[in-house]
PDB file of C-alpha atoms in Angstrom:
ATOM      1  CA  MET A1443     113.771 111.746  67.417  1.00  0.00           C
ATOM      2  CA  SER A1444     113.827 108.016  66.839  1.00  0.00           C
ATOM      3  CA  GLY A1445     117.289 107.783  68.401  1.00  0.00           C
ATOM      4  CA  PHE A1446     116.257 109.807  71.417  1.00  0.00           C
ATOM      5  CA  LEU A1447     115.992 106.921  73.870  1.00  0.00           C
ATOM      6  CA  GLU A1448     119.178 105.191  72.827  1.00  0.00           C
ATOM      7  CA  GLY A1449     121.246 107.243  75.217  1.00  0.00           C
ATOM      8  CA  LEU A1450     119.119 106.291  78.206  1.00  0.00           C
ATOM      9  CA  ARG A1451     120.346 102.737  78.762  1.00  0.00           C
ATOM     10  CA  CYS A1452     120.558 102.680  82.502  1.00  0.00           C
ATOM     11  CA  SER A1453     122.056  99.223  82.861  1.00  0.00           C
ATOM     12  CA  GLU A1454     125.283 100.615  81.442  1.00  0.00           C
ATOM     13  CA  CYS A1455     125.096 103.950  83.245  1.00  0.00           C
ATOM     14  CA  ILE A1456     125.331 102.451  86.709  1.00  0.00           C
ATOM     15  CA  ASP A1457     128.373 100.245  87.132  1.00  0.00           C
ATOM     16  CA  TRP A1458     126.957  97.487  89.284  1.00  0.00           C
ATOM     17  CA  GLY A1459     129.906  95.140  88.934  1.00  0.00           C
ATOM     18  CA  GLU A1460     130.138  92.313  91.408  1.00  0.00           C
ATOM     19  CA  LYS A1461     127.692  93.891  93.840  1.00  0.00           C
ATOM     20  CA  ARG A1462     124.604  93.661  91.683  1.00  0.00           C
ATOM     21  CA  ASN A1463     123.213  90.514  93.266  1.00  0.00           C
ATOM     22  CA  THR A1464     123.939  91.705  96.797  1.00  0.00           C
ATOM     23  CA  ILE A1465     122.249  95.067  96.250  1.00  0.00           C
ATOM     24  CA  ALA A1466     119.293  93.357  94.575  1.00  0.00           C
ATOM     25  CA  SER A1467     118.959  90.947  97.517  1.00  0.00           C
ATOM     26  CA  ILE A1468     119.023  93.794 100.011  1.00  0.00           C
ATOM     27  CA  ALA A1469     116.465  95.813  98.044  1.00  0.00           C
ATOM     28  CA  ALA A1470     114.226  92.753  97.688  1.00  0.00           C
ATOM     29  CA  GLY A1471     114.462  92.037 101.406  1.00  0.00           C
ATOM     30  CA  VAL A1472     113.607  95.606 102.347  1.00  0.00           C
ATOM     31  CA  LEU A1473     110.603  95.735 100.014  1.00  0.00           C
ATOM     32  CA  PHE A1474     109.254  92.311 100.877  1.00  0.00           C
ATOM     33  CA  PHE A1475     109.455  92.633 104.631  1.00  0.00           C
ATOM     34  CA  THR A1476     108.274  96.259 104.642  1.00  0.00           C
ATOM     35  CA  GLY A1477     105.218  95.049 102.737  1.00  0.00           C
ATOM     36  CA  TRP A1478     104.556  92.336 105.279  1.00  0.00           C
ATOM     37  CA  TRP A1479     104.965  94.693 108.198  1.00  0.00           C
ATOM     38  CA  ILE A1480     102.479  97.102 106.600  1.00  0.00           C
ATOM     39  CA  ILE A1481     100.030  94.181 106.356  1.00  0.00           C
ATOM     40  CA  ILE A1482     100.661  93.274 110.005  1.00  0.00           C
ATOM     41  CA  ASP A1483     100.174  96.912 110.987  1.00  0.00           C
ATOM     42  CA  ALA A1484      96.831  97.082 109.186  1.00  0.00           C
ATOM     43  CA  ALA A1485      95.692  93.852 110.833  1.00  0.00           C
ATOM     44  CA  VAL A1486      96.657  95.176 114.270  1.00  0.00           C
ATOM     45  CA  ILE A1487      95.093  98.628 113.905  1.00  0.00           C
ATOM     46  CA  TYR A1488      91.819  97.342 112.466  1.00  0.00           C
ATOM     47  CA  PRO A1489      91.060  94.092 114.287  1.00  0.00           C
ATOM     48  CA  ARG A1490      87.353  93.987 113.534  1.00  0.00           C
ATOM     49  CA  MET A1491      86.026  92.311 110.427  1.00  0.00           C
ATOM     50  CA  ASP A1492      83.649  95.130 109.547  1.00  0.00           C
ATOM     51  CA  GLU A1493      86.533  97.622 109.381  1.00  0.00           C
ATOM     52  CA  PHE A1494      88.989  95.369 107.612  1.00  0.00           C
ATOM     53  CA  ASN A1495      87.932  92.030 106.168  1.00  0.00           C
ATOM     54  CA  HIS A1496      90.789  89.766 107.198  1.00  0.00           C
ATOM     55  CA  SER A1497      90.262  87.457 104.248  1.00  0.00           C
ATOM     56  CA  TYR A1498      92.071  90.144 102.233  1.00  0.00           C
ATOM     57  CA  HIS A1499      95.286  88.724 103.702  1.00  0.00           C
ATOM     58  CA  ALA A1500      95.031  85.995 101.070  1.00  0.00           C
ATOM     59  CA  CYS A1501      96.588  88.374  98.516  1.00  0.00           C
ATOM     60  CA  GLY A1502      99.724  88.714 100.555  1.00  0.00           C
ATOM     61  CA  VAL A1503      99.954  85.016 101.261  1.00  0.00           C
ATOM     62  CA  ILE A1504      99.508  84.019  97.629  1.00  0.00           C
ATOM     63  CA  ALA A1505     102.056  86.624  96.569  1.00  0.00           C
ATOM     64  CA  THR A1506     104.568  85.198  99.051  1.00  0.00           C
ATOM     65  CA  VAL A1507     103.952  81.658  97.790  1.00  0.00           C
ATOM     66  CA  ALA A1508     104.448  82.892  94.231  1.00  0.00           C
ATOM     67  CA  PHE A1509     107.665  84.642  95.217  1.00  0.00           C
ATOM     68  CA  LEU A1510     109.027  81.443  96.745  1.00  0.00           C
ATOM     69  CA  MET A1511     107.994  79.418  93.701  1.00  0.00           C
ATOM     70  CA  ILE A1512     109.625  81.794  91.244  1.00  0.00           C
ATOM     71  CA  ASN A1513     112.859  81.926  93.185  1.00  0.00           C
ATOM     72  CA  ALA A1514     113.040  78.174  93.597  1.00  0.00           C
ATOM     73  CA  VAL A1515     113.894  77.567  89.940  1.00  0.00           C
ATOM     74  CA  SER A1516     117.045  78.915  88.415  1.00  0.00           C
ATOM     75  CA  ASN A1517     117.479  80.250  84.906  1.00  0.00           C
ATOM     76  CA  GLY A1518     119.658  77.280  84.067  1.00  0.00           C
ATOM     77  CA  GLN A1519     116.941  74.806  84.904  1.00  0.00           C
ATOM     78  CA  VAL A1520     114.470  76.584  82.645  1.00  0.00           C
ATOM     79  CA  ARG A1521     116.886  76.839  79.742  1.00  0.00           C
ATOM     80  CA  GLY A1522     117.904  73.233  80.232  1.00  0.00           C
ATOM     81  CA  ASP A1523     121.642  73.825  80.523  1.00  0.00           C
ATOM     82  CA  SER A1524     122.156  73.511  84.269  1.00  0.00           C
ATOM     83  CA  TYR A1525     124.246  70.725  85.693  1.00  0.00           C
ATOM     84  CA  SER A1526     121.405  69.220  87.699  1.00  0.00           C
ATOM     85  CA  GLU A1527     117.988  68.631  86.251  1.00  0.00           C
ATOM     86  CA  GLY A1528     115.988  69.066  89.427  1.00  0.00           C
ATOM     87  CA  CYS A1529     113.150  66.723  90.238  1.00  0.00           C
ATOM     88  CA  LEU A1530     110.790  68.039  87.560  1.00  0.00           C
ATOM     89  CA  GLY A1531     113.033  68.379  84.527  1.00  0.00           C
ATOM     90  CA  GLN A1532     113.062  71.289  82.140  1.00  0.00           C
ATOM     91  CA  THR A1533     109.378  71.187  81.201  1.00  0.00           C
ATOM     92  CA  GLY A1534     108.403  70.847  84.840  1.00  0.00           C
ATOM     93  CA  ALA A1535     110.566  73.835  85.721  1.00  0.00           C
ATOM     94  CA  ARG A1536     108.857  75.892  83.031  1.00  0.00           C
ATOM     95  CA  ILE A1537     105.388  74.897  84.232  1.00  0.00           C
ATOM     96  CA  TRP A1538     106.418  75.694  87.822  1.00  0.00           C
ATOM     97  CA  LEU A1539     107.671  79.127  86.783  1.00  0.00           C
ATOM     98  CA  PHE A1540     104.513  79.740  84.757  1.00  0.00           C
ATOM     99  CA  ILE A1541     102.274  78.879  87.695  1.00  0.00           C
ATOM    100  CA  GLY A1542     104.422  81.036  89.965  1.00  0.00           C
ATOM    101  CA  PHE A1543     104.087  84.065  87.713  1.00  0.00           C
ATOM    102  CA  MET A1544     100.360  83.456  87.316  1.00  0.00           C
ATOM    103  CA  LEU A1545      99.886  83.420  91.085  1.00  0.00           C
ATOM    104  CA  ALA A1546     101.957  86.573  91.437  1.00  0.00           C
ATOM    105  CA  PHE A1547     100.020  88.504  88.805  1.00  0.00           C
ATOM    106  CA  GLY A1548      96.772  87.091  90.101  1.00  0.00           C
ATOM    107  CA  SER A1549      97.440  88.322  93.610  1.00  0.00           C
ATOM    108  CA  LEU A1550      98.390  91.736  92.226  1.00  0.00           C
ATOM    109  CA  ILE A1551      95.162  91.949  90.231  1.00  0.00           C
ATOM    110  CA  ALA A1552      93.166  90.752  93.256  1.00  0.00           C
ATOM    111  CA  SER A1553      94.704  93.420  95.464  1.00  0.00           C
ATOM    112  CA  MET A1554      93.915  96.132  92.899  1.00  0.00           C
ATOM    113  CA  TRP A1555      90.347  94.824  92.722  1.00  0.00           C
ATOM    114  CA  ILE A1556      90.037  94.908  96.502  1.00  0.00           C
ATOM    115  CA  LEU A1557      91.415  98.442  96.557  1.00  0.00           C
ATOM    116  CA  PHE A1558      88.960  99.779  94.019  1.00  0.00           C
ATOM    117  CA  GLY A1559      85.998  97.547  94.742  1.00  0.00           C
ATOM    118  CA  GLY A1560      86.223  97.344  98.490  1.00  0.00           C
ATOM    119  CA  TYR A1561      87.471 100.795  99.422  1.00  0.00           C
ATOM    120  CA  VAL A1562      87.376 103.379  96.669  1.00  0.00           C
ATOM    121  CA  ALA A1563      83.886 102.431  95.487  1.00  0.00           C
ATOM    122  CA  LYS A1564      82.499 102.316  99.007  1.00  0.00           C
ATOM    123  CA  GLU A1565      83.670 105.819  99.753  1.00  0.00           C
ATOM    124  CA  ASN A1566      81.734 107.132  96.757  1.00  0.00           C
TER     125      ASN A1566
ATOM    126  CA  MET B 516     131.068 106.929  81.467  1.00  0.00           C
ATOM    127  CA  ALA B 517     133.434 104.848  79.354  1.00  0.00           C
ATOM    128  CA  GLY B 518     136.494 106.632  80.646  1.00  0.00           C
ATOM    129  CA  ILE B 519     136.000 105.769  84.280  1.00  0.00           C
ATOM    130  CA  LYS B 520     136.912 102.102  84.207  1.00  0.00           C
ATOM    131  CA  GLY B 521     138.175 101.621  80.691  1.00  0.00           C
ATOM    132  CA  GLY B 522     135.002 100.185  79.221  1.00  0.00           C
ATOM    133  CA  PRO B 523     132.095  98.154  80.538  1.00  0.00           C
ATOM    134  CA  GLY B 524     133.938  94.880  80.130  1.00  0.00           C
ATOM    135  CA  ALA B 525     136.918  95.536  82.402  1.00  0.00           C
ATOM    136  CA  LEU B 526     135.145  95.519  85.736  1.00  0.00           C
ATOM    137  CA  SER B 527     137.124  93.459  88.195  1.00  0.00           C
ATOM    138  CA  PRO B 528     139.799  90.799  87.867  1.00  0.00           C
ATOM    139  CA  GLY B 529     138.313  88.289  90.274  1.00  0.00           C
ATOM    140  CA  GLY B 530     135.150  86.302  90.046  1.00  0.00           C
ATOM    141  CA  LEU B 531     134.072  86.319  93.672  1.00  0.00           C
ATOM    142  CA  GLY B 532     130.929  88.026  94.781  1.00  0.00           C
ATOM    143  CA  CYS B 533     132.155  88.647  98.277  1.00  0.00           C
ATOM    144  CA  ARG B 534     135.656  89.739  97.451  1.00  0.00           C
ATOM    145  CA  SER B 535     135.211  93.439  98.105  1.00  0.00           C
ATOM    146  CA  GLU B 536     133.550  92.838 101.458  1.00  0.00           C
ATOM    147  CA  ARG B 537     136.816  91.687 102.996  1.00  0.00           C
ATOM    148  CA  GLY B 538     137.827  95.132 104.054  1.00  0.00           C
ATOM    149  CA  ASP B 539     140.133  95.421 107.012  1.00  0.00           C
ATOM    150  CA  GLY B 540     141.903  92.107 106.981  1.00  0.00           C
ATOM    151  CA  GLY B 541     145.524  93.210 106.844  1.00  0.00           C
ATOM    152  CA  PRO B 542     146.686  93.866 110.396  1.00  0.00           C
ATOM    153  CA  THR B 543     144.409  91.316 112.027  1.00  0.00           C
ATOM    154  CA  ARG B 544     145.861  88.521 109.941  1.00  0.00           C
ATOM    155  CA  GLY B 545     149.443  89.243 110.922  1.00  0.00           C
ATOM    156  CA  PRO B 546     150.505  86.147 112.861  1.00  0.00           C
ATOM    157  CA  HIS B 547     148.809  83.801 110.440  1.00  0.00           C
ATOM    158  CA  ALA B 548     149.735  85.581 107.254  1.00  0.00           C
ATOM    159  CA  VAL B 549     152.649  83.332 106.332  1.00  0.00           C
ATOM    160  CA  SER B 550     150.837  80.025 106.772  1.00  0.00           C
ATOM    161  CA  ARG B 551     147.522  81.200 105.396  1.00  0.00           C
ATOM    162  CA  ASP B 552     148.535  83.051 102.282  1.00  0.00           C
ATOM    163  CA  PRO B 553     149.731  80.161 100.083  1.00  0.00           C
ATOM    164  CA  ALA B 554     146.550  78.239 100.777  1.00  0.00           C
ATOM    165  CA  ARG B 555     144.465  81.241 100.131  1.00  0.00           C
ATOM    166  CA  ALA B 556     146.398  82.175  97.013  1.00  0.00           C
ATOM    167  CA  ALA B 557     145.779  78.697  95.671  1.00  0.00           C
ATOM    168  CA  GLY B 558     142.149  78.378  96.592  1.00  0.00           C
ATOM    169  CA  LEU B 559     140.972  81.944  96.163  1.00  0.00           C
ATOM    170  CA  PRO B 560     142.581  83.545  93.144  1.00  0.00           C
ATOM    171  CA  ALA B 561     140.753  86.806  93.601  1.00  0.00           C
ATOM    172  CA  LEU B 562     142.616  87.423  96.854  1.00  0.00           C
ATOM    173  CA  ALA B 563     146.007  87.387  95.137  1.00  0.00           C
ATOM    174  CA  ALA B 564     146.342  91.056  95.980  1.00  0.00           C
ATOM    175  CA  ASP B 565     146.100  90.188  99.691  1.00  0.00           C
ATOM    176  CA  SER B 566     148.660  87.398  99.507  1.00  0.00           C
ATOM    177  CA  ARG B 567     151.235  89.828  98.179  1.00  0.00           C
ATOM    178  CA  LEU B 568     151.077  91.775 101.448  1.00  0.00           C
ATOM    179  CA  PRO B 569     154.179  91.296 103.562  1.00  0.00           C
ATOM    180  CA  PRO B 570     153.601  89.712 106.973  1.00  0.00           C
ATOM    181  CA  THR B 571     153.396  92.405 109.611  1.00  0.00           C
ATOM    182  CA  ALA B 572     156.393  93.056 111.764  1.00  0.00           C
ATOM    183  CA  THR B 573     155.848  92.361 115.477  1.00  0.00           C
ATOM    184  CA  PRO B 574     153.161  90.320 117.229  1.00  0.00           C
ATOM    185  CA  ALA B 575     152.639  93.065 119.779  1.00  0.00           C
ATOM    186  CA  SER B 576     151.575  95.573 117.159  1.00  0.00           C
ATOM    187  CA  ASP B 577     149.104  93.072 115.747  1.00  0.00           C
ATOM    188  CA  LEU B 578     147.266  92.581 118.999  1.00  0.00           C
ATOM    189  CA  ARG B 579     146.318  96.188 119.459  1.00  0.00           C
ATOM    190  CA  PRO B 580     144.072  96.813 116.418  1.00  0.00           C
ATOM    191  CA  PRO B 581     141.799  93.806 117.075  1.00  0.00           C
ATOM    192  CA  GLY B 582     141.632  94.777 120.745  1.00  0.00           C
ATOM    193  CA  ARG B 583     140.761  98.345 119.887  1.00  0.00           C
ATOM    194  CA  ALA B 584     138.092  97.252 117.449  1.00  0.00           C
ATOM    195  CA  LEU B 585     136.678  94.816 119.969  1.00  0.00           C
ATOM    196  CA  ILE B 586     136.482  97.471 122.642  1.00  0.00           C
ATOM    197  CA  SER B 587     134.778  99.989 120.386  1.00  0.00           C
ATOM    198  CA  LEU B 588     132.338  97.370 119.109  1.00  0.00           C
ATOM    199  CA  SER B 589     131.445  96.288 122.624  1.00  0.00           C
ATOM    200  CA  PHE B 590     130.979  99.941 123.557  1.00  0.00           C
ATOM    201  CA  GLY B 591     128.642 100.330 120.599  1.00  0.00           C
ATOM    202  CA  GLY B 592     126.704  97.280 121.689  1.00  0.00           C
ATOM    203  CA  ALA B 593     126.407  98.610 125.217  1.00  0.00           C
ATOM    204  CA  ILE B 594     125.132 101.983 123.943  1.00  0.00           C
ATOM    205  CA  GLY B 595     122.566 100.264 121.761  1.00  0.00           C
ATOM    206  CA  LEU B 596     121.303  98.112 124.583  1.00  0.00           C
ATOM    207  CA  MET B 597     121.242 101.197 126.781  1.00  0.00           C
ATOM    208  CA  PHE B 598     118.879 102.907 124.334  1.00  0.00           C
ATOM    209  CA  LEU B 599     116.681  99.814 124.269  1.00  0.00           C
ATOM    210  CA  MET B 600     116.499  99.632 128.045  1.00  0.00           C
ATOM    211  CA  LEU B 601     115.827 103.383 128.278  1.00  0.00           C
ATOM    212  CA  GLY B 602     112.934 102.904 125.901  1.00  0.00           C
ATOM    213  CA  CYS B 603     111.493 100.263 128.203  1.00  0.00           C
ATOM    214  CA  ALA B 604     112.399 101.296 131.712  1.00  0.00           C
ATOM    215  CA  LEU B 605     112.014 105.084 131.867  1.00  0.00           C
ATOM    216  CA  PRO B 606     109.241 105.911 134.369  1.00  0.00           C
ATOM    217  CA  ILE B 607     107.164 107.819 131.809  1.00  0.00           C
ATOM    218  CA  TYR B 608     107.111 104.756 129.550  1.00  0.00           C
ATOM    219  CA  ASN B 609     107.413 101.714 131.806  1.00  0.00           C
ATOM    220  CA  GLN B 610     106.410  99.233 129.113  1.00  0.00           C
ATOM    221  CA  TYR B 611     108.587  96.223 128.453  1.00  0.00           C
ATOM    222  CA  TRP B 612     107.110  95.268 125.080  1.00  0.00           C
ATOM    223  CA  PRO B 613     110.138  96.556 123.092  1.00  0.00           C
ATOM    224  CA  LEU B 614     112.311  93.817 124.568  1.00  0.00           C
ATOM    225  CA  PHE B 615     110.962  91.564 121.833  1.00  0.00           C
ATOM    226  CA  VAL B 616     113.459  93.147 119.421  1.00  0.00           C
ATOM    227  CA  LEU B 617     116.191  91.262 121.298  1.00  0.00           C
ATOM    228  CA  PHE B 618     114.877  88.197 119.504  1.00  0.00           C
ATOM    229  CA  PHE B 619     115.670  89.886 116.176  1.00  0.00           C
ATOM    230  CA  TYR B 620     119.095  90.988 117.356  1.00  0.00           C
ATOM    231  CA  ILE B 621     120.031  87.409 118.190  1.00  0.00           C
ATOM    232  CA  LEU B 622     118.536  86.075 114.964  1.00  0.00           C
ATOM    233  CA  SER B 623     120.211  88.517 112.598  1.00  0.00           C
ATOM    234  CA  PRO B 624     123.736  87.027 112.246  1.00  0.00           C
ATOM    235  CA  ILE B 625     122.465  83.457 111.918  1.00  0.00           C
ATOM    236  CA  PRO B 626     121.563  83.256 108.183  1.00  0.00           C
ATOM    237  CA  TYR B 627     124.895  84.704 107.096  1.00  0.00           C
ATOM    238  CA  CYS B 628     126.865  82.421 109.435  1.00  0.00           C
ATOM    239  CA  ILE B 629     124.979  79.361 108.221  1.00  0.00           C
ATOM    240  CA  ALA B 630     125.557  80.309 104.590  1.00  0.00           C
ATOM    241  CA  ARG B 631     129.267  80.857 105.205  1.00  0.00           C
ATOM    242  CA  ARG B 632     129.532  77.499 106.951  1.00  0.00           C
ATOM    243  CA  LEU B 633     127.574  75.537 104.377  1.00  0.00           C
ATOM    244  CA  VAL B 634     129.169  76.703 101.148  1.00  0.00           C
ATOM    245  CA  ASP B 635     132.741  77.782 100.869  1.00  0.00           C
ATOM    246  CA  ASP B 636     133.443  77.596  97.154  1.00  0.00           C
ATOM    247  CA  THR B 637     132.557  79.911  94.370  1.00  0.00           C
ATOM    248  CA  ASP B 638     130.088  78.138  92.123  1.00  0.00           C
ATOM    249  CA  ALA B 639     126.609  79.406  91.397  1.00  0.00           C
ATOM    250  CA  MET B 640     125.019  77.521  94.292  1.00  0.00           C
ATOM    251  CA  SER B 641     127.200  79.245  96.846  1.00  0.00           C
ATOM    252  CA  ASN B 642     126.317  82.670  95.505  1.00  0.00           C
ATOM    253  CA  ALA B 643     122.623  81.802  95.627  1.00  0.00           C
ATOM    254  CA  CYS B 644     123.013  80.643  99.228  1.00  0.00           C
ATOM    255  CA  LYS B 645     124.830  83.839 100.162  1.00  0.00           C
ATOM    256  CA  GLU B 646     122.163  85.969  98.530  1.00  0.00           C
ATOM    257  CA  LEU B 647     119.408  84.068 100.328  1.00  0.00           C
ATOM    258  CA  ALA B 648     121.212  84.721 103.582  1.00  0.00           C
ATOM    259  CA  ILE B 649     121.503  88.423 102.780  1.00  0.00           C
ATOM    260  CA  PHE B 650     117.794  88.536 101.909  1.00  0.00           C
ATOM    261  CA  LEU B 651     116.814  86.894 105.204  1.00  0.00           C
ATOM    262  CA  THR B 652     119.163  89.101 107.196  1.00  0.00           C
ATOM    263  CA  THR B 653     117.686  92.217 105.597  1.00  0.00           C
ATOM    264  CA  GLY B 654     114.249  90.894 106.468  1.00  0.00           C
ATOM    265  CA  ILE B 655     115.212  90.408 110.088  1.00  0.00           C
ATOM    266  CA  VAL B 656     116.643  93.937 110.264  1.00  0.00           C
ATOM    267  CA  VAL B 657     113.475  95.419 108.730  1.00  0.00           C
ATOM    268  CA  SER B 658     111.378  93.423 111.188  1.00  0.00           C
ATOM    269  CA  ALA B 659     113.391  94.774 114.104  1.00  0.00           C
ATOM    270  CA  PHE B 660     112.550  98.284 112.902  1.00  0.00           C
ATOM    271  CA  GLY B 661     108.946  97.482 112.095  1.00  0.00           C
ATOM    272  CA  LEU B 662     108.024  95.884 115.390  1.00  0.00           C
ATOM    273  CA  PRO B 663     108.420  99.010 117.577  1.00  0.00           C
ATOM    274  CA  ILE B 664     106.574 101.085 114.990  1.00  0.00           C
ATOM    275  CA  VAL B 665     103.649  98.653 115.021  1.00  0.00           C
ATOM    276  CA  PHE B 666     103.688  98.667 118.823  1.00  0.00           C
ATOM    277  CA  ALA B 667     103.591 102.466 118.864  1.00  0.00           C
ATOM    278  CA  ARG B 668     100.786 102.656 116.320  1.00  0.00           C
ATOM    279  CA  ALA B 669      98.799 100.156 118.377  1.00  0.00           C
ATOM    280  CA  ASN B 670      99.365 102.398 121.439  1.00  0.00           C
ATOM    281  CA  LEU B 671     101.135  99.704 123.392  1.00  0.00           C
ATOM    282  CA  ILE B 672     104.179 101.954 123.798  1.00  0.00           C
ATOM    283  CA  GLU B 673     104.674 105.692 123.451  1.00  0.00           C
ATOM    284  CA  TRP B 674     106.229 107.204 120.357  1.00  0.00           C
ATOM    285  CA  GLY B 675     109.135 108.470 122.439  1.00  0.00           C
ATOM    286  CA  ALA B 676     109.897 104.937 123.534  1.00  0.00           C
ATOM    287  CA  CYS B 677     109.631 103.841 119.905  1.00  0.00           C
ATOM    288  CA  ALA B 678     112.176 106.456 118.890  1.00  0.00           C
ATOM    289  CA  LEU B 679     114.583 105.311 121.596  1.00  0.00           C
ATOM    290  CA  VAL B 680     114.207 101.675 120.555  1.00  0.00           C
ATOM    291  CA  LEU B 681     114.783 102.551 116.882  1.00  0.00           C
ATOM    292  CA  THR B 682     117.947 104.442 117.813  1.00  0.00           C
ATOM    293  CA  GLY B 683     119.109 101.438 119.801  1.00  0.00           C
ATOM    294  CA  ASN B 684     118.346  99.213 116.804  1.00  0.00           C
ATOM    295  CA  THR B 685     120.493 101.353 114.531  1.00  0.00           C
ATOM    296  CA  VAL B 686     123.433 101.271 116.912  1.00  0.00           C
ATOM    297  CA  ILE B 687     123.179  97.516 117.535  1.00  0.00           C
ATOM    298  CA  PHE B 688     122.945  96.627 113.856  1.00  0.00           C
ATOM    299  CA  ALA B 689     125.855  98.932 113.064  1.00  0.00           C
ATOM    300  CA  THR B 690     127.781  97.089 115.782  1.00  0.00           C
ATOM    301  CA  ILE B 691     126.901  93.661 114.361  1.00  0.00           C
ATOM    302  CA  LEU B 692     127.851  94.839 110.873  1.00  0.00           C
ATOM    303  CA  GLY B 693     131.115  96.212 112.217  1.00  0.00           C
ATOM    304  CA  PHE B 694     131.781  92.919 113.949  1.00  0.00           C
ATOM    305  CA  PHE B 695     131.381  91.043 110.692  1.00  0.00           C
ATOM    306  CA  LEU B 696     133.491  93.485 108.735  1.00  0.00           C
ATOM    307  CA  VAL B 697     136.359  93.453 111.212  1.00  0.00           C
ATOM    308  CA  PHE B 698     136.357  89.912 112.533  1.00  0.00           C
ATOM    309  CA  GLY B 699     134.423  87.867 110.022  1.00  0.00           C
ATOM    310  CA  SER B 700     136.628  88.528 107.023  1.00  0.00           C
ATOM    311  CA  ASN B 701     139.307  85.934 107.759  1.00  0.00           C
ATOM    312  CA  ASP B 702     139.114  82.217 107.163  1.00  0.00           C
ATOM    313  CA  ASP B 703     140.241  81.490 110.707  1.00  0.00           C
ATOM    314  CA  PHE B 704     136.715  82.288 111.805  1.00  0.00           C
ATOM    315  CA  SER B 705     135.224  79.110 110.444  1.00  0.00           C
ATOM    316  CA  TRP B 706     137.980  76.773 111.579  1.00  0.00           C
ATOM    317  CA  GLN B 707     138.821  77.973 115.018  1.00  0.00           C
ATOM    318  CA  GLN B 708     135.516  79.080 116.459  1.00  0.00           C
ATOM    319  CA  TRP B 709     133.591  75.983 115.485  1.00  0.00           C
TER     320      TRP B 709
END
């Protein structure tokens, strides 16, 4: 039973080949912009503050900022082996990436908190 | 799984990310095939398979496939715009809000064209630029689908009008994609048109 999961390596099952980055970009674009249009839809349908507190938009904004921060640094800059150092150097790139991930996880935790604290708890 | 392509290592001979997108380039490149192929064989090693194609026979036979593709693409564009205008101008709807998706139609080819103009070689930066352009283009396409849905949910337009506009969106974006597949896959695009 210990070798049960060894046959489930999905990165070798699907032969992505040269198209991996393109498919990942398309999937990321669909998810990101669908998320933003759902936010816009909620803001349009519930314009009043007592129905939908519009300060909750901060989660989406911070998540977008984090997404841009994380994608601004490349793996080569963090490992230190890229041809150009960037304006912050390797340590700066690592700190930038760290802050980016912290903002991303923070916005995720904040949105979960809003879901349970602002909506699920109020219904009960 | 291992028998399909002879192992996970032997994927593709070339190193280009966009190599397999150059689909129907054979007949449209007929008159330029002789002068273009040595340059392309030198600069783009992954297209060596294309440079081994013989130049096509007569100029007259080369003009018809691009003309046919152009006519069918323009027909597709006209049908798509017809659906959009039906969604706005039918008497039961009579709301011109959906015309805002025209903004997204015009915006959608721009990131990919800018990326193709800016970076032409195959290092990591050019792939990142191309992927950013694909991401932004996907975002614009999703926005063109999301805008009529948000309008319909906000009761600015009817759901029937929304359905017509979404159909028009699908046809127009298929047309733009077809345009890029048929006409955008040769290098002449960046030299002659600009």
